[in-house]
XYZ file of C-alpha atoms in Angstrom:
396
model
C 43.343 46.156 -10.525
C 41.373 42.932 -10.178
C 38.853 42.922 -7.343
C 38.425 39.834 -5.042
C 34.995 39.345 -6.515
C 36.191 39.046 -10.097
C 39.118 36.886 -9.045
C 36.671 34.413 -7.411
C 34.618 33.936 -10.565
C 37.173 31.811 -12.480
C 37.829 29.643 -9.464
C 34.146 29.019 -8.927
C 33.703 28.305 -12.659
C 36.569 25.807 -12.532
C 35.063 24.104 -9.490
C 31.663 23.874 -11.146
C 33.100 22.597 -14.475
C 35.341 20.036 -12.714
C 32.373 18.663 -10.839
C 30.483 18.405 -14.132
C 33.363 16.432 -15.666
C 33.510 13.984 -12.721
C 29.681 13.580 -12.647
C 29.704 12.787 -16.355
C 32.355 10.090 -15.977
C 30.493 8.781 -12.957
C 27.231 8.517 -14.907
C 28.592 7.172 -18.216
C 31.671 5.150 -17.348
C 35.151 5.573 -18.944
C 35.101 8.321 -21.530
C 37.651 9.944 -23.835
C 38.126 13.699 -23.545
C 36.182 14.540 -26.698
C 33.154 12.648 -25.441
C 33.307 14.381 -22.056
C 33.282 17.707 -23.902
C 30.225 16.668 -25.917
C 28.263 15.492 -22.875
C 29.123 18.420 -20.638
C 28.928 21.158 -23.312
C 32.376 22.414 -22.264
C 35.020 23.368 -24.776
C 37.735 20.855 -25.713
C 40.348 23.181 -24.215
C 38.503 23.431 -20.873
C 38.034 19.700 -20.711
C 41.706 19.093 -21.512
C 42.860 21.471 -18.745
C 40.477 20.121 -16.153
C 41.059 16.451 -16.889
C 44.781 17.125 -16.726
C 44.428 18.633 -13.252
C 42.123 15.787 -12.127
C 44.464 13.138 -13.517
C 47.454 14.745 -11.772
C 45.584 14.654 -8.448
C 44.422 11.067 -8.939
C 40.731 11.905 -9.373
C 40.761 10.442 -12.857
C 42.886 7.612 -14.250
C 43.778 6.827 -17.832
C 42.545 3.506 -19.214
C 43.791 1.444 -22.125
C 43.498 3.367 -25.445
C 40.444 2.699 -27.550
C 40.874 0.748 -30.725
C 41.233 2.916 -33.791
C 42.752 6.430 -33.977
C 40.913 9.664 -33.480
C 40.345 12.258 -36.206
C 43.778 13.731 -35.293
C 45.500 10.377 -35.658
C 46.040 9.983 -31.915
C 44.568 7.046 -30.002
C 41.639 8.005 -27.784
C 42.409 7.351 -24.117
C 39.350 6.920 -21.900
C 39.358 8.435 -18.438
C 37.686 6.848 -15.460
C 37.325 7.245 -11.729
C 39.796 5.280 -9.539
C 37.097 2.756 -8.786
C 39.303 -0.277 -8.187
C 41.809 1.488 -5.916
C 39.540 3.381 -3.527
C 36.611 3.001 -1.215
C 34.389 5.078 1.048
C 32.936 3.825 4.314
C 29.271 4.327 5.077
C 28.060 4.089 8.641
C 24.460 4.381 9.898
C 23.927 4.642 13.645
C 20.494 3.244 14.190
C 18.281 2.536 17.190
C 18.782 -1.245 17.178
C 22.161 -1.598 15.411
C 24.984 0.182 13.653
C 25.187 -0.722 9.934
C 28.487 -0.114 8.190
C 29.979 -0.970 4.815
C 32.438 -0.082 2.105
C 31.298 1.475 -1.138
C 33.236 2.190 -4.342
C 32.947 5.446 -6.235
C 30.135 4.115 -8.444
C 27.985 3.055 -5.557
C 28.949 -0.623 -5.612
C 28.695 -2.064 -2.137
C 31.838 -4.072 -1.428
C 30.887 -5.214 2.067
C 28.164 -4.601 4.639
C 28.134 -5.514 8.356
C 25.566 -4.955 11.097
C 26.734 -4.532 14.699
C 23.962 -5.015 17.310
C 23.425 -2.033 19.571
C 25.529 -2.159 22.706
C 25.640 1.066 24.680
C 23.799 4.226 23.576
C 26.515 6.305 25.237
C 28.036 8.276 22.339
C 31.657 7.724 23.392
C 31.229 3.996 23.827
C 29.293 3.744 20.581
C 32.076 5.583 18.681
C 34.669 3.197 20.209
C 32.637 0.176 18.998
C 32.311 1.752 15.570
C 36.064 2.435 15.291
C 36.885 -1.201 16.085
C 34.335 -2.495 13.548
C 35.613 -0.120 10.847
C 39.216 -1.241 11.456
C 38.214 -4.871 10.847
C 36.189 -3.929 7.783
C 38.890 -1.877 6.111
C 41.523 -4.540 6.877
C 39.424 -6.921 4.761
C 39.838 -4.544 1.751
C 43.338 -3.346 2.617
C 44.331 -2.995 -1.045
C 41.911 -0.042 -1.343
C 42.614 3.502 -0.158
C 39.908 4.680 2.246
C 39.009 8.187 1.015
C 36.716 9.028 3.927
C 33.741 8.071 6.064
C 30.150 9.170 5.745
C 28.062 8.803 8.913
C 24.303 9.171 9.239
C 21.836 8.893 12.065
C 18.178 9.704 12.654
C 16.680 12.765 14.279
C 17.803 16.341 14.032
C 21.479 16.677 12.991
C 23.062 20.124 12.664
C 25.695 19.429 10.015
C 27.477 22.775 10.416
C 28.243 22.221 14.112
C 28.440 18.449 13.781
C 25.899 18.059 16.563
C 23.035 15.634 17.006
C 20.572 18.163 18.376
C 17.882 15.580 19.111
C 17.482 11.893 18.582
C 14.593 10.798 20.789
C 14.846 6.985 20.412
C 18.564 7.029 21.359
C 17.981 9.586 24.099
C 20.530 12.003 22.605
C 20.380 15.780 22.991
C 23.124 18.163 21.802
C 25.651 15.389 21.281
C 28.889 16.604 19.538
C 29.075 13.461 17.480
C 31.291 14.725 14.659
C 34.011 15.807 17.070
C 33.941 12.389 18.774
C 34.134 10.644 15.423
C 36.952 12.801 14.079
C 38.948 12.255 17.243
C 38.624 8.469 17.072
C 38.758 7.704 13.336
C 41.779 7.955 11.043
C 40.005 9.215 7.860
C 38.031 12.376 7.049
C 34.512 12.158 8.419
C 31.238 13.822 7.344
C 28.019 13.609 9.344
C 24.411 14.195 8.362
C 20.859 13.169 9.162
C 19.700 9.873 7.644
C 16.856 11.316 5.597
C 19.172 13.895 3.956
C 21.690 11.173 3.336
C 19.043 9.061 1.634
C 17.994 11.996 -0.542
C 21.600 12.537 -1.680
C 22.034 8.837 -2.438
C 18.777 8.731 -4.454
C 20.200 11.516 -6.630
C 23.547 9.768 -7.219
C 22.544 6.112 -7.334
C 18.787 5.633 -6.808
C 15.382 6.773 -7.942
C 16.310 10.425 -8.413
C 19.128 10.198 -10.956
C 17.025 11.723 -13.747
C 15.207 14.408 -11.744
C 16.144 17.941 -10.788
C 14.070 18.147 -7.598
C 13.279 15.402 -5.098
C 11.548 15.057 -1.775
C 12.597 12.095 0.382
C 10.117 10.906 3.000
C 11.523 8.435 5.515
C 9.314 6.478 7.917
C 11.084 4.088 10.308
C 12.110 4.400 13.895
C 12.172 8.133 13.178
C 10.144 10.176 10.721
C 11.748 12.835 8.554
C 11.868 14.540 5.146
C 14.534 16.115 2.950
C 14.306 18.254 -0.198
C 16.931 18.489 -2.929
C 17.309 20.576 -6.055
C 20.114 19.553 -8.435
C 21.450 17.182 -5.726
C 21.788 20.115 -3.327
C 20.029 19.758 0.003
C 17.938 22.537 1.478
C 18.972 22.655 5.145
C 17.864 25.975 6.594
C 19.264 27.485 9.789
C 20.836 24.804 12.088
C 19.944 22.177 9.422
C 16.410 22.067 10.864
C 14.585 21.732 7.500
C 12.611 18.505 7.117
C 11.831 18.145 10.828
C 8.350 16.762 10.374
C 8.252 14.267 13.278
C 5.869 16.467 15.302
C 3.725 17.684 12.405
C 0.128 17.036 13.406
C -2.154 14.694 11.540
C -5.655 15.728 12.654
C -8.189 12.936 13.101
C -5.560 10.215 13.546
C -4.550 8.826 16.912
C -1.363 6.987 17.719
C 0.539 6.587 20.969
C 1.555 9.356 23.341
C 4.666 11.014 21.939
C 7.399 12.620 23.955
C 6.133 15.982 22.705
C 2.852 15.288 24.545
C 0.706 14.762 21.441
C -0.766 11.547 20.122
C -1.534 12.752 16.613
C 1.922 13.895 15.419
C 3.695 11.909 12.750
C 6.145 10.341 15.174
C 3.264 9.123 17.377
C 1.267 7.728 14.428
C 3.820 6.526 11.883
C 7.063 5.541 13.572
C 7.932 1.876 13.863
C 8.103 2.012 17.624
C 4.700 3.732 17.847
C 3.012 1.123 15.657
C 4.710 -1.623 17.593
C 3.409 -0.118 20.814
C -0.147 -0.148 19.411
C 0.271 -3.793 18.375
C 1.427 -4.732 21.878
C -1.533 -2.941 23.377
C -3.853 -4.983 21.193
C -2.119 -8.248 22.161
C -0.759 -8.981 18.646
C 2.893 -9.215 19.769
C 4.640 -9.641 23.082
C 6.797 -7.129 24.925
C 9.983 -8.819 23.729
C 9.006 -8.934 20.080
C 10.182 -6.347 17.527
C 8.662 -4.376 14.687
C 10.148 -6.928 12.293
C 8.136 -9.602 14.117
C 4.961 -7.575 13.523
C 5.792 -7.275 9.799
C 6.369 -11.078 9.600
C 3.079 -11.639 11.411
C 1.277 -9.595 8.740
C 3.046 -11.508 5.961
C 1.870 -14.741 7.500
C -1.698 -13.555 7.128
C -2.568 -12.186 10.606
C -5.565 -9.906 9.847
C -5.004 -7.576 12.813
C -1.351 -6.985 11.884
C -2.283 -6.424 8.213
C -4.999 -3.940 9.214
C -2.645 -2.014 11.492
C 0.126 -1.722 8.869
C -2.384 -0.757 6.150
C -3.781 1.928 8.423
C -0.256 3.271 8.879
C 0.292 3.222 5.093
C -2.852 5.306 4.561
C -1.676 7.794 7.219
C 1.697 8.052 5.441
C -0.234 8.876 2.246
C -2.007 11.726 4.019
C 1.276 13.094 5.303
C 2.833 12.726 1.883
C -0.002 14.791 0.362
C 0.736 17.720 2.635
C 4.448 17.599 1.766
C 3.877 17.179 -1.980
C 1.495 20.153 -2.107
C 3.831 22.282 -0.012
C 7.106 21.632 -1.891
C 5.868 20.388 -5.300
C 8.964 18.339 -6.269
C 9.281 16.359 -9.490
C 9.552 13.191 -7.408
C 8.491 12.055 -3.951
C 10.601 9.089 -2.796
C 9.360 6.883 -0.019
C 11.924 5.081 2.116
C 11.970 2.949 5.235
C 10.395 -0.293 6.353
C 7.703 -2.239 4.493
C 5.828 0.798 3.191
C 7.530 0.717 -0.198
C 6.630 -2.924 -0.809
C 3.711 -4.064 -3.043
C 1.585 -4.905 0.028
C 1.358 -1.352 1.239
C 2.446 1.044 -1.519
C -1.050 1.062 -3.215
C -2.587 2.280 0.083
C -0.027 5.080 0.313
C -0.645 6.129 -3.261
C -4.431 5.956 -3.004
C -4.487 8.170 0.121
C -1.981 10.570 -1.445
C -4.200 11.032 -4.498
C -7.223 11.493 -2.289
C -5.733 14.263 -0.146
C -3.383 16.086 -2.544
C -4.625 19.007 -4.566
C -3.029 17.342 -7.567
C -5.537 14.503 -7.375
C -4.694 11.238 -9.208
C -1.596 12.827 -10.753
C -0.044 12.952 -7.286
C 0.212 9.151 -7.145
C 2.414 9.070 -10.243
C 5.042 11.199 -8.481
C 5.460 8.799 -5.578
C 8.060 6.101 -6.056
C 9.800 3.690 -3.652
C 13.460 4.175 -2.837
C 15.757 2.803 -5.502
C 18.648 2.028 -3.134
C 17.688 -1.590 -2.394
C 18.918 -3.665 0.517
C 22.060 -1.543 1.006
C 20.189 1.723 1.434
C 21.654 2.610 4.822
C 25.252 2.037 3.731
C 24.792 3.754 0.383
C 23.057 6.747 1.986
C 25.728 7.145 4.640
C 28.545 6.889 2.081
C 26.757 9.492 -0.050
C 27.248 12.017 2.772
C 30.968 11.897 2.047
C 30.793 11.200 -1.665
C 28.528 14.159 -2.331
C 31.165 16.506 -0.930
C 33.926 14.627 -2.800
C 32.191 14.828 -6.186
C 30.977 18.393 -5.714
C 34.488 19.877 -5.399
C 36.991 17.422 -6.867
C 39.749 19.974 -7.413
C 40.310 20.217 -3.680
C 41.238 16.515 -3.346
C 44.453 14.720 -4.022
C 45.210 10.989 -4.070
C 48.880 10.131 -3.620
């Protein structure tokens, strides 16, 4: 008699192998079955069975046959993802605006919009988002919307679908996933922005060739995420990576909501640096962090000094994280830190404070997601689940 444990093994193996097939087609483009077998290391029979199931469910589509017959005399028919027929929505709920867009299965951004922040009330925000998404999807009505990935800053418990804490928005224990699922017509997945960025780096960005990756995000919020083989380490209640209140001795910022002035949020966050700049008379009360960055680019020495000081503090924080986790790659995302003006300061301070010395600087790279990082990262929240278990999906 077969036990439940032994019955589960073939199913798990099929899930794993199907994901490998889809990832291979994603990475290499349209491929005939024999080439998929070569690249995945799976047997021809296994590939034939899996691609048949994936084609029947719409996960793979047959392309025009390749010129010239195969060794068996049959034309080779490449298989590809349904890139032209489908799309995924990516939505980032930020402090100043909501950024949303449509992404194809290969990470091509089809459209991107920014909606200025209206209310911070979660229900009103979800209503605004639903209306904007309806307009966006109508523009690409020939594509089937597979699902919606949503990201936001702060502490997001993905299992419960709750934003546990998002200080800049004033959110505590907000059941955001339930509100989204109730209002939107497509499947929704929710995660924290920094974890979404780490997933997107693995699929489309700087981490495509690495097994382990640490994402460090510094913007209106500060956070980190660690992946191994594109799998995020979350910990209980998805609290892993909560570094906002990690102390940085010897560095003073503004007074944080936690009561400290030397935690990462108080020293590194955009709003904290902007508050320091206002206190020093560099910018007015109505001016934004972007205005401070432009001031530095225009040659204002005080603004340059302030942003370079922040970059060096980021390097110190990165050294602690690199030594603690020891990933193959440390990816820096958010704001101007990853630009040529400030990246050398980050790397220099990282090398100075890490136990790895100068070698530490070689592991730090800027995000590879470009100007569409927020949309790509948010879409990756949904796409990661889609690609990880393709046998559970069906496209009519």
